[in-house]
XYZ file of C-alpha atoms in Angstrom:
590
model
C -10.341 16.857 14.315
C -7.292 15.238 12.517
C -6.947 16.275 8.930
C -6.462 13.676 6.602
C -3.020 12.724 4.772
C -3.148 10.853 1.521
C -0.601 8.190 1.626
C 0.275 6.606 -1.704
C -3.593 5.820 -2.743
C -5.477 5.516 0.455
C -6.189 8.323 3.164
C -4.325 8.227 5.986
C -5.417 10.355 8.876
C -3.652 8.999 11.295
C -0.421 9.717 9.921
C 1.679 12.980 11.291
C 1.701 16.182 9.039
C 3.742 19.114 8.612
C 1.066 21.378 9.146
C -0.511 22.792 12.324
C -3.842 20.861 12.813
C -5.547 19.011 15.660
C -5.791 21.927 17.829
C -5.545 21.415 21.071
C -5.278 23.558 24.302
C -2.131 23.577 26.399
C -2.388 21.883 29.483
C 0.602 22.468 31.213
C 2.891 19.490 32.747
C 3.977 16.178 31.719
C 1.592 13.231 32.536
C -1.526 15.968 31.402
C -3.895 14.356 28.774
C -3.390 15.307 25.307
C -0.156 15.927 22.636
C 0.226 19.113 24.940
C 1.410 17.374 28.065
C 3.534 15.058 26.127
C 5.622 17.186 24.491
C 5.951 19.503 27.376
C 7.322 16.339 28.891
C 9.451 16.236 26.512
C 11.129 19.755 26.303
C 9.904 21.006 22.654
C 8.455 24.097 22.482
C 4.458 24.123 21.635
C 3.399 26.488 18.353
C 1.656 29.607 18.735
C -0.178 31.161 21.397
C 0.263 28.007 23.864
C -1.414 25.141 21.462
C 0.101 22.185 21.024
C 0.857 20.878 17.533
C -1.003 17.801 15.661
C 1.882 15.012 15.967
C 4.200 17.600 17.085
C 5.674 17.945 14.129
C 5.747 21.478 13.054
C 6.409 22.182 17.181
C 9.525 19.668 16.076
C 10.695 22.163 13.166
C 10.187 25.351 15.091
C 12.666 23.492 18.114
C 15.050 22.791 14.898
C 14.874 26.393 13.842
C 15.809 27.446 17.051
C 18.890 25.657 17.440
C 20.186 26.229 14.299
C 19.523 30.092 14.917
C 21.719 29.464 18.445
C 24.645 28.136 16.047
C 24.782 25.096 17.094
C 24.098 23.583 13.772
C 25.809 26.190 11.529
C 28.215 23.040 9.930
C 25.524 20.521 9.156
C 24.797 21.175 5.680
C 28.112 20.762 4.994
C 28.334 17.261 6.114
C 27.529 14.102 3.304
C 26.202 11.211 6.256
C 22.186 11.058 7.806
C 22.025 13.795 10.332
C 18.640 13.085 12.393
C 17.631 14.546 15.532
C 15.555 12.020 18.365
C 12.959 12.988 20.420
C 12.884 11.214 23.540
C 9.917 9.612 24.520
C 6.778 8.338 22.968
C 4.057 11.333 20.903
C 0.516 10.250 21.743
C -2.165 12.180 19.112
C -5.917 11.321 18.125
C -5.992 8.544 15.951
C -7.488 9.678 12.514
C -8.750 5.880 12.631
C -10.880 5.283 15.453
C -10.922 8.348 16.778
C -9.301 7.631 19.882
C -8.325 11.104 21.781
C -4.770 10.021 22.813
C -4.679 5.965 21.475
C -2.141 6.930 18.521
C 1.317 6.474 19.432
C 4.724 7.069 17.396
C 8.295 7.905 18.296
C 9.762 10.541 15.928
C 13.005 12.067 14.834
C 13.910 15.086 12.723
C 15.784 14.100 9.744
C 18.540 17.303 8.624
C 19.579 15.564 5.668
C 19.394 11.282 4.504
C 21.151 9.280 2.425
C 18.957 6.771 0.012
C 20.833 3.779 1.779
C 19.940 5.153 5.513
C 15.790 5.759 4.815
C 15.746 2.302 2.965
C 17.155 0.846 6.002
C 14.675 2.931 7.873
C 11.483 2.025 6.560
C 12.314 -1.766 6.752
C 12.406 -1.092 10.390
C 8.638 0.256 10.258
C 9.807 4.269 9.871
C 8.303 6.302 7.211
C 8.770 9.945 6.865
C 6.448 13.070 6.369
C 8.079 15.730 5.214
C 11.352 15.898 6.860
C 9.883 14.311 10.044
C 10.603 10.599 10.516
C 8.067 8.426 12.881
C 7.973 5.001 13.689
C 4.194 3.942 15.246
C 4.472 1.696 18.884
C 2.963 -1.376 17.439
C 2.302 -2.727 20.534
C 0.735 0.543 22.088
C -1.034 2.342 19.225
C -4.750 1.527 18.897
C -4.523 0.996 14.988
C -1.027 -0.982 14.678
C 0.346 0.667 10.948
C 2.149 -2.319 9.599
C 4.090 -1.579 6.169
C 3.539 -3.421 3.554
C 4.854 -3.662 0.191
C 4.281 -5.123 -2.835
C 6.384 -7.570 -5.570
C 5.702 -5.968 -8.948
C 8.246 -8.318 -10.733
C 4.853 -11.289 -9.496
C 1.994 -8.395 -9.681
C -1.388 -9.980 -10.566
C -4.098 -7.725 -11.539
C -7.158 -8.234 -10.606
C -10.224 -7.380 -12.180
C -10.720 -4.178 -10.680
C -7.353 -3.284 -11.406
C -8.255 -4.034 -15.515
C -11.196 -1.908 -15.200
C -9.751 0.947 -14.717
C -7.082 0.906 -17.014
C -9.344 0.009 -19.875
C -11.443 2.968 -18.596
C -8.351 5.396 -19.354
C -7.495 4.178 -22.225
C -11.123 4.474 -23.324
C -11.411 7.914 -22.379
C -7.145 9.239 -23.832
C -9.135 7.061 -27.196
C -12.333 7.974 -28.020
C -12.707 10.442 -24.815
C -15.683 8.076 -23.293
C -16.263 8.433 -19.319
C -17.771 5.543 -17.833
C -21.069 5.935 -15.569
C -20.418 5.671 -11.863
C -19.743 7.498 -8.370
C -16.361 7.639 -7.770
C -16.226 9.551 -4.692
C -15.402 6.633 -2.298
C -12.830 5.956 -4.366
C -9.970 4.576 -4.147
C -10.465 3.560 -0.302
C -13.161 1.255 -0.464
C -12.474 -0.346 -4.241
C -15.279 -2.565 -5.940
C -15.335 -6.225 -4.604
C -12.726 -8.000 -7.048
C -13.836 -11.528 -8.952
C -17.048 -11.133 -8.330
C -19.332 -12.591 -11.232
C -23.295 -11.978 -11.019
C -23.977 -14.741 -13.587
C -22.492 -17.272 -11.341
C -24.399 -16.850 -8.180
C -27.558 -16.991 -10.518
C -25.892 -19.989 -11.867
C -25.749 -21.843 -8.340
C -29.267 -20.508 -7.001
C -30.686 -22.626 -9.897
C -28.699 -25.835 -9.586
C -25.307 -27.373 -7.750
C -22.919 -28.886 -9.890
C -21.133 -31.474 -8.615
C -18.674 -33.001 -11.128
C -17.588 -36.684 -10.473
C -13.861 -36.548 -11.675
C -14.094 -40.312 -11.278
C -16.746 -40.819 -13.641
C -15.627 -38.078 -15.578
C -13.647 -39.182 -18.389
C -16.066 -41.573 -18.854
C -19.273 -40.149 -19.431
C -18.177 -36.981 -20.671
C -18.603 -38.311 -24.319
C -22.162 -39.817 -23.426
C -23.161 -36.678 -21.468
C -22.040 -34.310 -24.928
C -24.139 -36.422 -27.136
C -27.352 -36.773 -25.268
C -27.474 -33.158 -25.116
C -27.251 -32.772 -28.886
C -29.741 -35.498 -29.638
C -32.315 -34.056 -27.591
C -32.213 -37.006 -25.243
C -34.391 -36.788 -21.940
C -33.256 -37.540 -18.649
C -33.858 -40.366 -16.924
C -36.642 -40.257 -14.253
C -35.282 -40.062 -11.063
C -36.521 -41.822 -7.922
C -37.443 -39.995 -5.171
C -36.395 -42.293 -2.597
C -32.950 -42.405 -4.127
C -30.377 -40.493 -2.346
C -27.987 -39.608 -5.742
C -28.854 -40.924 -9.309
C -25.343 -40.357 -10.996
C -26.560 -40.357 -14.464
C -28.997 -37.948 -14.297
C -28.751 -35.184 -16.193
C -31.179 -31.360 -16.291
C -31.204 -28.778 -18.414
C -30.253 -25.218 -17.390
C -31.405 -23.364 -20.099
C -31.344 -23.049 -23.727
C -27.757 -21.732 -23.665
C -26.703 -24.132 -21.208
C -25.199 -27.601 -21.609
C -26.465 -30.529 -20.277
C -24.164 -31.870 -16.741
C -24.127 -34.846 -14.512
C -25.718 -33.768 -11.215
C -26.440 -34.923 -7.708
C -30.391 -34.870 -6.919
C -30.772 -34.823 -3.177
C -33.604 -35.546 -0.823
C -34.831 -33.264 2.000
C -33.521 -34.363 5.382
C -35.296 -34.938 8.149
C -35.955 -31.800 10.531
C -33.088 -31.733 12.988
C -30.805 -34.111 11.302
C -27.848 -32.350 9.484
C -27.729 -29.517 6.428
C -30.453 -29.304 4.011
C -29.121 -31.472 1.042
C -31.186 -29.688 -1.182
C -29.844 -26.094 -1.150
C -26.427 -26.054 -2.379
C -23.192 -25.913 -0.059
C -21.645 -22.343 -0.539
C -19.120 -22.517 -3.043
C -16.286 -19.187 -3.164
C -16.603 -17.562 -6.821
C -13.315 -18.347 -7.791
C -14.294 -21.999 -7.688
C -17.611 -21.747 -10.067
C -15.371 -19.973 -12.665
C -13.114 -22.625 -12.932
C -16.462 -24.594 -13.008
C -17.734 -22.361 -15.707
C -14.876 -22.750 -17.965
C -14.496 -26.011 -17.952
C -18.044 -26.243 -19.026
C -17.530 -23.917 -21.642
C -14.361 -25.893 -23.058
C -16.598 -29.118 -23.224
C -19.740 -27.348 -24.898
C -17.073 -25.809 -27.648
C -15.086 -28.921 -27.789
C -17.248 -32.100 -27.131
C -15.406 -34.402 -29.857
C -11.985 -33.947 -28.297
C -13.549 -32.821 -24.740
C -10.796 -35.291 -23.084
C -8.397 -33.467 -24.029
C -6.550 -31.102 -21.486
C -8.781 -32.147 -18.581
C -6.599 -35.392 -17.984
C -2.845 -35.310 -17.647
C -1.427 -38.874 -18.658
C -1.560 -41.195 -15.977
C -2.727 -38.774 -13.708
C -6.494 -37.812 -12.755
C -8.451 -35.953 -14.338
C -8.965 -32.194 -14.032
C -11.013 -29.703 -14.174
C -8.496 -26.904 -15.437
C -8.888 -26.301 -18.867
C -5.558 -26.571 -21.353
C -4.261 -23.187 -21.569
C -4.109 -21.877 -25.080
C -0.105 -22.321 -25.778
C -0.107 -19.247 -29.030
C -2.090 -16.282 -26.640
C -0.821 -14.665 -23.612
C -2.420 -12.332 -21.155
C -2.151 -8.891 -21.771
C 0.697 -7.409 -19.211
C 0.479 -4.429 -17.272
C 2.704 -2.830 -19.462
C 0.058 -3.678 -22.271
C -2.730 -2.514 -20.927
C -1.081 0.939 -19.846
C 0.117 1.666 -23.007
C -2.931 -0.355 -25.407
C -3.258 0.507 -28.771
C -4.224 3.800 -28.496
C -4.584 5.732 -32.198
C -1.941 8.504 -33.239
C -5.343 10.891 -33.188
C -6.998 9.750 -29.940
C -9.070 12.488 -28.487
C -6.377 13.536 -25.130
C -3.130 12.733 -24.698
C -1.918 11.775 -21.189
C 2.023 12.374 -20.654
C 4.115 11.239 -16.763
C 6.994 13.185 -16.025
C 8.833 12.277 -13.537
C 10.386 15.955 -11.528
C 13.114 15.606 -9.183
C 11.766 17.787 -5.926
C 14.023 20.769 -6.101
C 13.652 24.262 -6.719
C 17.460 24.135 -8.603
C 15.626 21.538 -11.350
C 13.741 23.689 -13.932
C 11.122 21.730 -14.470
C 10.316 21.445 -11.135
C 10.542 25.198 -10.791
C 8.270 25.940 -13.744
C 5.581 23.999 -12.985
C 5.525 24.583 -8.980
C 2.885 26.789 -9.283
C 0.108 24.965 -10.816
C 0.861 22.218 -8.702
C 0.518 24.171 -6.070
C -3.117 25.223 -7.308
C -4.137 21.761 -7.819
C -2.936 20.614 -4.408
C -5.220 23.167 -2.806
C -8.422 22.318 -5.206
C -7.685 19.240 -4.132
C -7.335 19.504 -0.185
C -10.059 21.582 -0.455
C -12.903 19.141 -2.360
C -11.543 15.982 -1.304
C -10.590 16.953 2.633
C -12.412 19.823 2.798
C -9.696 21.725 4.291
C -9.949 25.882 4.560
C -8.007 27.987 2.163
C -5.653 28.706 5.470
C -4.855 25.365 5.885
C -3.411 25.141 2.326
C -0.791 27.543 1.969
C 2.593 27.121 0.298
C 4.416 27.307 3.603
C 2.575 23.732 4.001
C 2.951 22.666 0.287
C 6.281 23.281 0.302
C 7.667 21.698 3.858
C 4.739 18.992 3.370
C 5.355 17.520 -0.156
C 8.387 19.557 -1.452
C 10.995 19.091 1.312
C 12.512 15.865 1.916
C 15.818 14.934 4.017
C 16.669 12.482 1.498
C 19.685 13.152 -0.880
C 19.624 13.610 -4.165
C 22.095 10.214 -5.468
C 23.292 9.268 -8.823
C 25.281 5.657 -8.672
C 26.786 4.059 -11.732
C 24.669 0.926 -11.067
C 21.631 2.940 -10.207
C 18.886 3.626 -11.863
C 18.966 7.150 -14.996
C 16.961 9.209 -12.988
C 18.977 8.557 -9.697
C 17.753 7.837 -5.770
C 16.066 10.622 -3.780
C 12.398 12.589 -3.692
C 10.775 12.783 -7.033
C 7.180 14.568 -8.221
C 5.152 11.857 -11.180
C 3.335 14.659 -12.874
C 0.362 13.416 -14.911
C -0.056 15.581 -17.333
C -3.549 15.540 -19.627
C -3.739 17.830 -22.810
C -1.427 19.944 -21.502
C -2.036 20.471 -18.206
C -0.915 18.635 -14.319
C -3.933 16.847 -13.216
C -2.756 14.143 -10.641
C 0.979 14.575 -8.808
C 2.231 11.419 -7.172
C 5.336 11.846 -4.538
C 7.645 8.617 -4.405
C 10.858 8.165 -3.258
C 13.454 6.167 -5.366
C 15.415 4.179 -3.166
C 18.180 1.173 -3.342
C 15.555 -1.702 -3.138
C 12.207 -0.175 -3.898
C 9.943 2.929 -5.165
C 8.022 4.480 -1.818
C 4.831 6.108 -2.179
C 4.732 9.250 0.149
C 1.523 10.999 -1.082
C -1.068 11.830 -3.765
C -3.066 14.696 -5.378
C -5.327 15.058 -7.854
C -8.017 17.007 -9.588
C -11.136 15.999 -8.203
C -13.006 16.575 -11.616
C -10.964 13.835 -13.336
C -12.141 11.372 -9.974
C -14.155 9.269 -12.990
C -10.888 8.156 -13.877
C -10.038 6.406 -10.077
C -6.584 8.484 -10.517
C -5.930 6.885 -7.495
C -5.558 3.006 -8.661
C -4.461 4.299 -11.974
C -1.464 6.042 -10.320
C -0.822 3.322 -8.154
C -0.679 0.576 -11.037
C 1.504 3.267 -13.053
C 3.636 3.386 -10.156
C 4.684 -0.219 -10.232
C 4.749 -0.521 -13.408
C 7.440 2.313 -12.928
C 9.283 -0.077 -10.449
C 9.508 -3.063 -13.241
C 10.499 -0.598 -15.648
C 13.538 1.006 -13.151
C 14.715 -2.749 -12.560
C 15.552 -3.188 -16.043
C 18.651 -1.318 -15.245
C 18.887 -1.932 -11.640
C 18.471 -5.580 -10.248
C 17.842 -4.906 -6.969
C 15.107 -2.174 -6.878
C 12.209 -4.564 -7.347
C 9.729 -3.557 -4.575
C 6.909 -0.888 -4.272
C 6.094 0.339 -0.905
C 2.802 1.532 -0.275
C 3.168 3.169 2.833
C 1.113 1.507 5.761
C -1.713 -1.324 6.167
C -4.030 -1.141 8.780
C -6.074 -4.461 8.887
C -8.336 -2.611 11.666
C -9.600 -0.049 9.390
C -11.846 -0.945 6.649
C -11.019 1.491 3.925
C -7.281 0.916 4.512
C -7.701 -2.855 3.769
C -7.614 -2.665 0.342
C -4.004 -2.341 -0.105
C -3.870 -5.993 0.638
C -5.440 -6.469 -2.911
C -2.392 -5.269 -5.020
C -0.707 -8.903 -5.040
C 1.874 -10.433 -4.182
C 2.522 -8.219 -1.322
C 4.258 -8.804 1.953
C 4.147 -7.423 5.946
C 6.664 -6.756 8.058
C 6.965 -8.432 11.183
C 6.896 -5.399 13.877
C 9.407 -7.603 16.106
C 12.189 -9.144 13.602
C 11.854 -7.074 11.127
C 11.200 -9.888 8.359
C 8.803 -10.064 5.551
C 5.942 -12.713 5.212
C 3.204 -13.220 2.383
C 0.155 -11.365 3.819
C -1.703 -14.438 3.009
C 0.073 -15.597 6.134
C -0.891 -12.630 8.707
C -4.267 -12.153 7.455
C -5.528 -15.372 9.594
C -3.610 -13.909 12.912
C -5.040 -10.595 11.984
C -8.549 -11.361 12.303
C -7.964 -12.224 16.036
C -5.890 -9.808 17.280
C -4.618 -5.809 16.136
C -1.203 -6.503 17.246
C 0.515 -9.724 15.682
C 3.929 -10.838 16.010
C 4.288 -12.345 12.011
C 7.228 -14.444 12.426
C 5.983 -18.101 13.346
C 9.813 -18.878 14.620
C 9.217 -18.564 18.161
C 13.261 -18.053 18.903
C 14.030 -15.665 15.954
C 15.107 -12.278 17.015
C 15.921 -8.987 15.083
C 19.137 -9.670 13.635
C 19.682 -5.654 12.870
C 19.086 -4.617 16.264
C 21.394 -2.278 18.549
C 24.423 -4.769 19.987
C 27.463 -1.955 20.248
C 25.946 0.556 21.116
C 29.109 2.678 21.573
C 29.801 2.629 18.382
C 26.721 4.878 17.396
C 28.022 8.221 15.775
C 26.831 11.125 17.665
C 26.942 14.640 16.195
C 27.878 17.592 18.952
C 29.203 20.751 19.287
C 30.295 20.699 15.691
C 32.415 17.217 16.318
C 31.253 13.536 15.208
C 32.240 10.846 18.331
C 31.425 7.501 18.893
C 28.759 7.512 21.890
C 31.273 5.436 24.348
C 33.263 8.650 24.179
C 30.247 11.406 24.145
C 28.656 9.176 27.032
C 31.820 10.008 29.273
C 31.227 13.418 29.120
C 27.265 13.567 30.372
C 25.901 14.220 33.545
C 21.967 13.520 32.944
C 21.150 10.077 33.683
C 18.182 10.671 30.980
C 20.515 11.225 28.131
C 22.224 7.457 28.267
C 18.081 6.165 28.058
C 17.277 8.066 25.213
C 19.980 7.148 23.364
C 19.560 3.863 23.559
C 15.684 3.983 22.811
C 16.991 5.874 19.437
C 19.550 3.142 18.483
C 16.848 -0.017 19.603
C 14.361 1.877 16.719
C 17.302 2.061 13.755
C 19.259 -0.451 14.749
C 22.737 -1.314 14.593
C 23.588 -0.540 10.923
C 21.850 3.230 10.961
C 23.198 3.954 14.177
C 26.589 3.762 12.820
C 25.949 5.571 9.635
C 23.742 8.374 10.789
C 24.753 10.793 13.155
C 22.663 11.515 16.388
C 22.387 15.201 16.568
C 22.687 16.135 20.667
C 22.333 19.510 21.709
C-alpha cells in the first residue's frame, strides 16, 4: 500500500517519498512487473534484503552513497552550479490515486546540490522535488496526469469557505471559541463554496423573472403597491404571461413582477411551470438587487441603470466601504488580551541556523503524532532518518540577492506556533518567481481549526507580503492538480490560478482546461495548434556534464563513450530540463 505524502494542503499519495514503503518483492530482470524489474533495468541497486523501494527513491540515495564512498564524487560539494544525477528510463510505482499496481509513471534525478534559479526553471517544466529527489510524472503515460498548478495571489479571491475559516481562528486566538463540526475530511474535500440554502428555498417557491425592459418603468409602481397593500390582479388562466402581475412571498418579502405559466401539454416541451435551473451565483445577484429596491424604493433607479445604457441588475457598489483583504482578515482586530496567541516563524532548514536547531525536536514529535493519526503510519515508519532526509534536506541553496527578498531563496520551515508551542509546520521553498509548497504537518487535535486552508491562505498571503520587496516573486505553487481525483480537485478553488501545459510549457487560466478536462485525463492546454516548447533541448552539446572530477561540454564527453545507451539517456535528460538547465546544471556521469 502507498503511504500518503501531504503536498502543500492536500494528500498526495501518489507522489515519491524518501522513505522505504510500498513493499514489494524482487522479481529479478528488466521487463518483470513491478518497481523491482524497473529499476533492475535500470542498474540501481534495490534496498534491503532484495525489496525494491516505493518510487525508488531511497534505492536512488543508497546508489548515491555508494559512489560517493568509491570517490568519485569527493569534489562536489565544493562546486557553486546544480549538480543532479539522471536515471535513465521511466520508474513505474502504484498510483496512490487509483490504485493502479504499475499505472504511475515519473522520470527522476538525484539533485547533489540546486541553485534557486535552476529548481524554478525546473518546476515550470512539470518537476517537483521530494526531498533531494527530483521527478517529473509522464503526462502522457501515467494513469493520473499531475499537472502543476499555481496560483496569482497579487488577484486572489476568497471564497466563502476560505472566510470561514479565518473568522473561525480569529474567533478561537479571541475569545478561544471552537466551532461545531467534523473536520476530519478536511482539507481534501472542502465545503461546497457559494452555496446559499435560503436561495434554493427561494426558487422552489417562485421563479423570478425580471423584465429589464419594463424595468425602469414599473419599478416605482411595483414599490408602491406593495406598501399600500394593493392586491394583484387576477390572472387568466388561459393567458400564457400576465406581465403585471405581481405575488407575495412572504411577510419579509417584497412584492416582484413575475411570469405565471401554464402547464404544457404532455409531450410537448419543458414544464413551464417548474422553474428553469438557475446557478446560485445568479439568484444572489437576484437577491441583492431585491434587497437594494426594498431598502431604497424612492431612489430605486438609481445604480441599476447606467446613462444611456440598459438597465441592470447589479447593484451600485457602496463607493466609502471596501472588502475586508486577506491581510485583514488574518490579522482582524484581535484584543491585546485575547485568550491564545498564535505566532509564524519562518526557520531556514539547516541544522547551522539556531532556531532551526532548537526547535528540531518537537517538530520532530509533532511530525510523528501526526503521520501517525492522520496516515496511520507505524512508529517505524516515522523515524528521524525519514524526518530528516524527507522534510529537512533539500538540494536547493541557501541564496541571499540584493534584490531578493530579507529572508533570502532556498528551503524554509513556517512554524505555527500557539501559546507557546509548534502546532502546524509548513515546508515552502522561496524561489525567484514564486513561494512552493513542498509539505504539511500538523497536530491533529487543533484539526477544528482546518490548519490546512488556514496555512495555505497564510502562505499566500506570505507571497504578497515577499513581493513588496521583490517584484517578481508573485506566484504560489501548490504542488500538483489532479482533475481525475476528487479530493485533489479542490486546489482549483484558490483563484486565479493557472495550469501548465504538459507540452509547451505555458500557463493558461484553469477556467480554460477545466472544459478539456472533463473529456479526457491527458490534455494538451495550449489551443495554438503550431506552438512548440520554446525552452526545449536545441544544442545539445552544449549541456555541462560533470565526470571524473572535470566539467565538459557533452560534444566533448560524447567523444569519449563507447555505450550506445549513454548518448539516449542523455538526451532524454536534456528533452525534460531543457535547454537553459542543461547548460547551467551539471549532469553527473559515472
Amino acid at each position: 500500500m502507498a503511504v500518503p505524502l501531504r503536498e502543500g494542503t492536500e494528500t498526495a499519495e501518489g507522489c515519491p517519498r524518501l522513505r522505504w514503503c510500498g513493499w514489494r518483492q524482487r522479481r529479478g530482470l528488466a521487463g518483470k512487473a513491478g518497481p523491482a524489474g524497473a529499476w533492475a533495468a535500470s542498474g540501481v541497486p534495490l534496498g534491503c534484503s532484495g525489496r525494491a523501494v516505493h518510487c525508488g527513491v531511497a534505492a536512488a540515495e543508497h546508489r548515491v552513497r555508494r559512489v560517493r564512498k568509491a570517490g568519485a564524487m569527493a569534489s562536489w560539494a565544493t562546486l557553486s552550479p546544480s549538480i543532479v544525477e539522471y536515471f535513465e528510463g521511466e520508474d513505474s510505482y502504484l498510483c496512490g490515486y487509483c490504485k493502479n499496481e504499475t499505472g504511475s509513471r515519473s522520470n527522476g534525478m538525484w539533485a547533489h546540490s540546486m541553485t534557486a534559479q535552476d529548481y524554478q526553471d525546473l518546476i515550470d517544466r512539470g518537476w517537483r522535488r521530494s526531498g533531494k529527489y527530483v521527478y517529473k510524472p509522464v503526462m502522457n503515460q501515467t494513469c493520473c496526469p499531475q499537472y502543476t498548478i499555481r496560483c496569482r495571489p497579487l488577484q486572489f479571491q476568497l471564497s466563502k469557505s476560505h472566510k470561514k475559516v479565518l473568522k473561525k481562528m480569529l474567533k478561537f486566538l479571541a475569545k478561544g471559541e471552537i466551532s461545531k463540526g467534523n473536520y476530519e475530511d478536511e482539507p481534501m474535500e472542502p465545503t461546497m463554496e457559494d452555496a446559499v440554502s435560503g436561495d434554493f428555498a427561494l426558487i422552489n417557491k417562485l421563479d423570478i423573472q425580471c423584465d429589464l425592459k419594463t424595468l425602469g418603468d414599473d419599478l416605482k409602481e411595483s414599490l408602491e403597491s406593495e406598501e399600500k397593500g394593493r392586491s394583484s390582479k387576477k390572472e387568466d388562466s388561459h393567458e400564457l404571461i400576465q406581465p403585471q402581475g405581481t405575488e407575495k412571498l412572504g411577510s419579509d418579502e417584497p412584492s416582484h413582477s413575475v411570469k405565471v405559466h401554464t402547464v404544457p401539454k404532455p409531450g410537448k416541451g419543458a414544464d413551464l411551470s417548474k422553474p428553469p435551473c438557475r446557478k446560485a451565483k445568479e439568484i444572489r445577484k437576484e437577491r441583492k438587487r431585491l434587497k437594494l429596491m426594498r431598502q431604497n424604493p424612492a431612489g430605486g433607479l438609481e445604480g441599476l441603470q447606467a446613462p444611456g445604457g440598459p438597465p441592470s441588475v447589479f447593484p451600485p457598489k457602496a463607493k466609502h466601504s471596501q472588502a475586508p483583504s486577506l491581510e485583514d482578515f488574518i490579522v482582524g482586530s484581535l484584543p491585546d488580551s485575547g485568550s491564545h496567541k498564535l505566532e509564524v516563524r519562518l526557520v531556514p532548514v539547516s541544522f547551522d541556523d539556531p532556531e532551526f536547531k532548537s526547535s528540531f525536536s518537537q517538530s520532530f514529535s509533532l511530525y510523528v503524532k501526526y503521520q501517525m493519526a492522520i496516515h496511520q503510519d507505524p512508529p517505524d515508519e516515522c523515524g528521524k532518518t525519514e524526518f530528516t532526509r524527507f522534510l529537512c534536506s533539500s538540494p536547493l541553496e541557501a541564496e541571499n540577492p540584493p534584490n531578493g527578498p530579507d529572508c533570502g531563496y532556498g528551503s524554509f520551515h513556517q512554524q505555527y506556533w500557539l501559546d507557546g508551542k509548534i502546532i502546524a509546520v509548513g515546508v515552502i521553498d522561496i524561489l525567484p518567481y514564486c513561494v512552493s509548497s513542498v509539505y504539511l504537518y500538523y497536530d491533529p487535535d487543533y484539526s477544528f481549526l482546518s490548519l490546512g486552508v488556514y496555512s495555505a491562505l497564510r502562505e499566500i498571503a506570505f507571497t504578497r507580503q515577499l513581493h513588496e520587496k521583490t517584484s517578481q516573486l508573485s506566484y504560489y505553487y501548490m504542488g500538483f492538480y489532479i482533475h481525475s481525483c476528487p479530493k485533489m480537485k479542490y486546489k482549483g478553488q484558490y483563484r486565479p490560478s493557472d495550469l501548465l501545459c504538459p507540452e509547451t510549457y505555458v500557463w493558461v487560466p484553469i477556467e480554460q482546461c477545466l472544459p478539456s478536462l472533463e473529456n479526457s485525463k491527458y490534455c494538451r492546454f495550449n489551443q495554438d495548434p503550431e506552438a512548440v516548447d520554446e525552452g526545449r533541448s536545441k544544442e545539445p552539446d552544449r549541456l555541462q556534464v560533470f565526470h571524473k572530477k572535470a566539467i565538459v561540454p557533452y560534444g566533448v564527453y560524447k567523444t569519449q563513450q563507447k555505450d550506445p545507451s549513454e548518448e539516449a539517456t542523455v538526451l532524454q535528460y536534456a528533452s525534460l530540463v531543457g535547454q537553459a538547465c542543461s547548460e547551467r546544471m551539471l549532469l553527473f556521469r559515472n
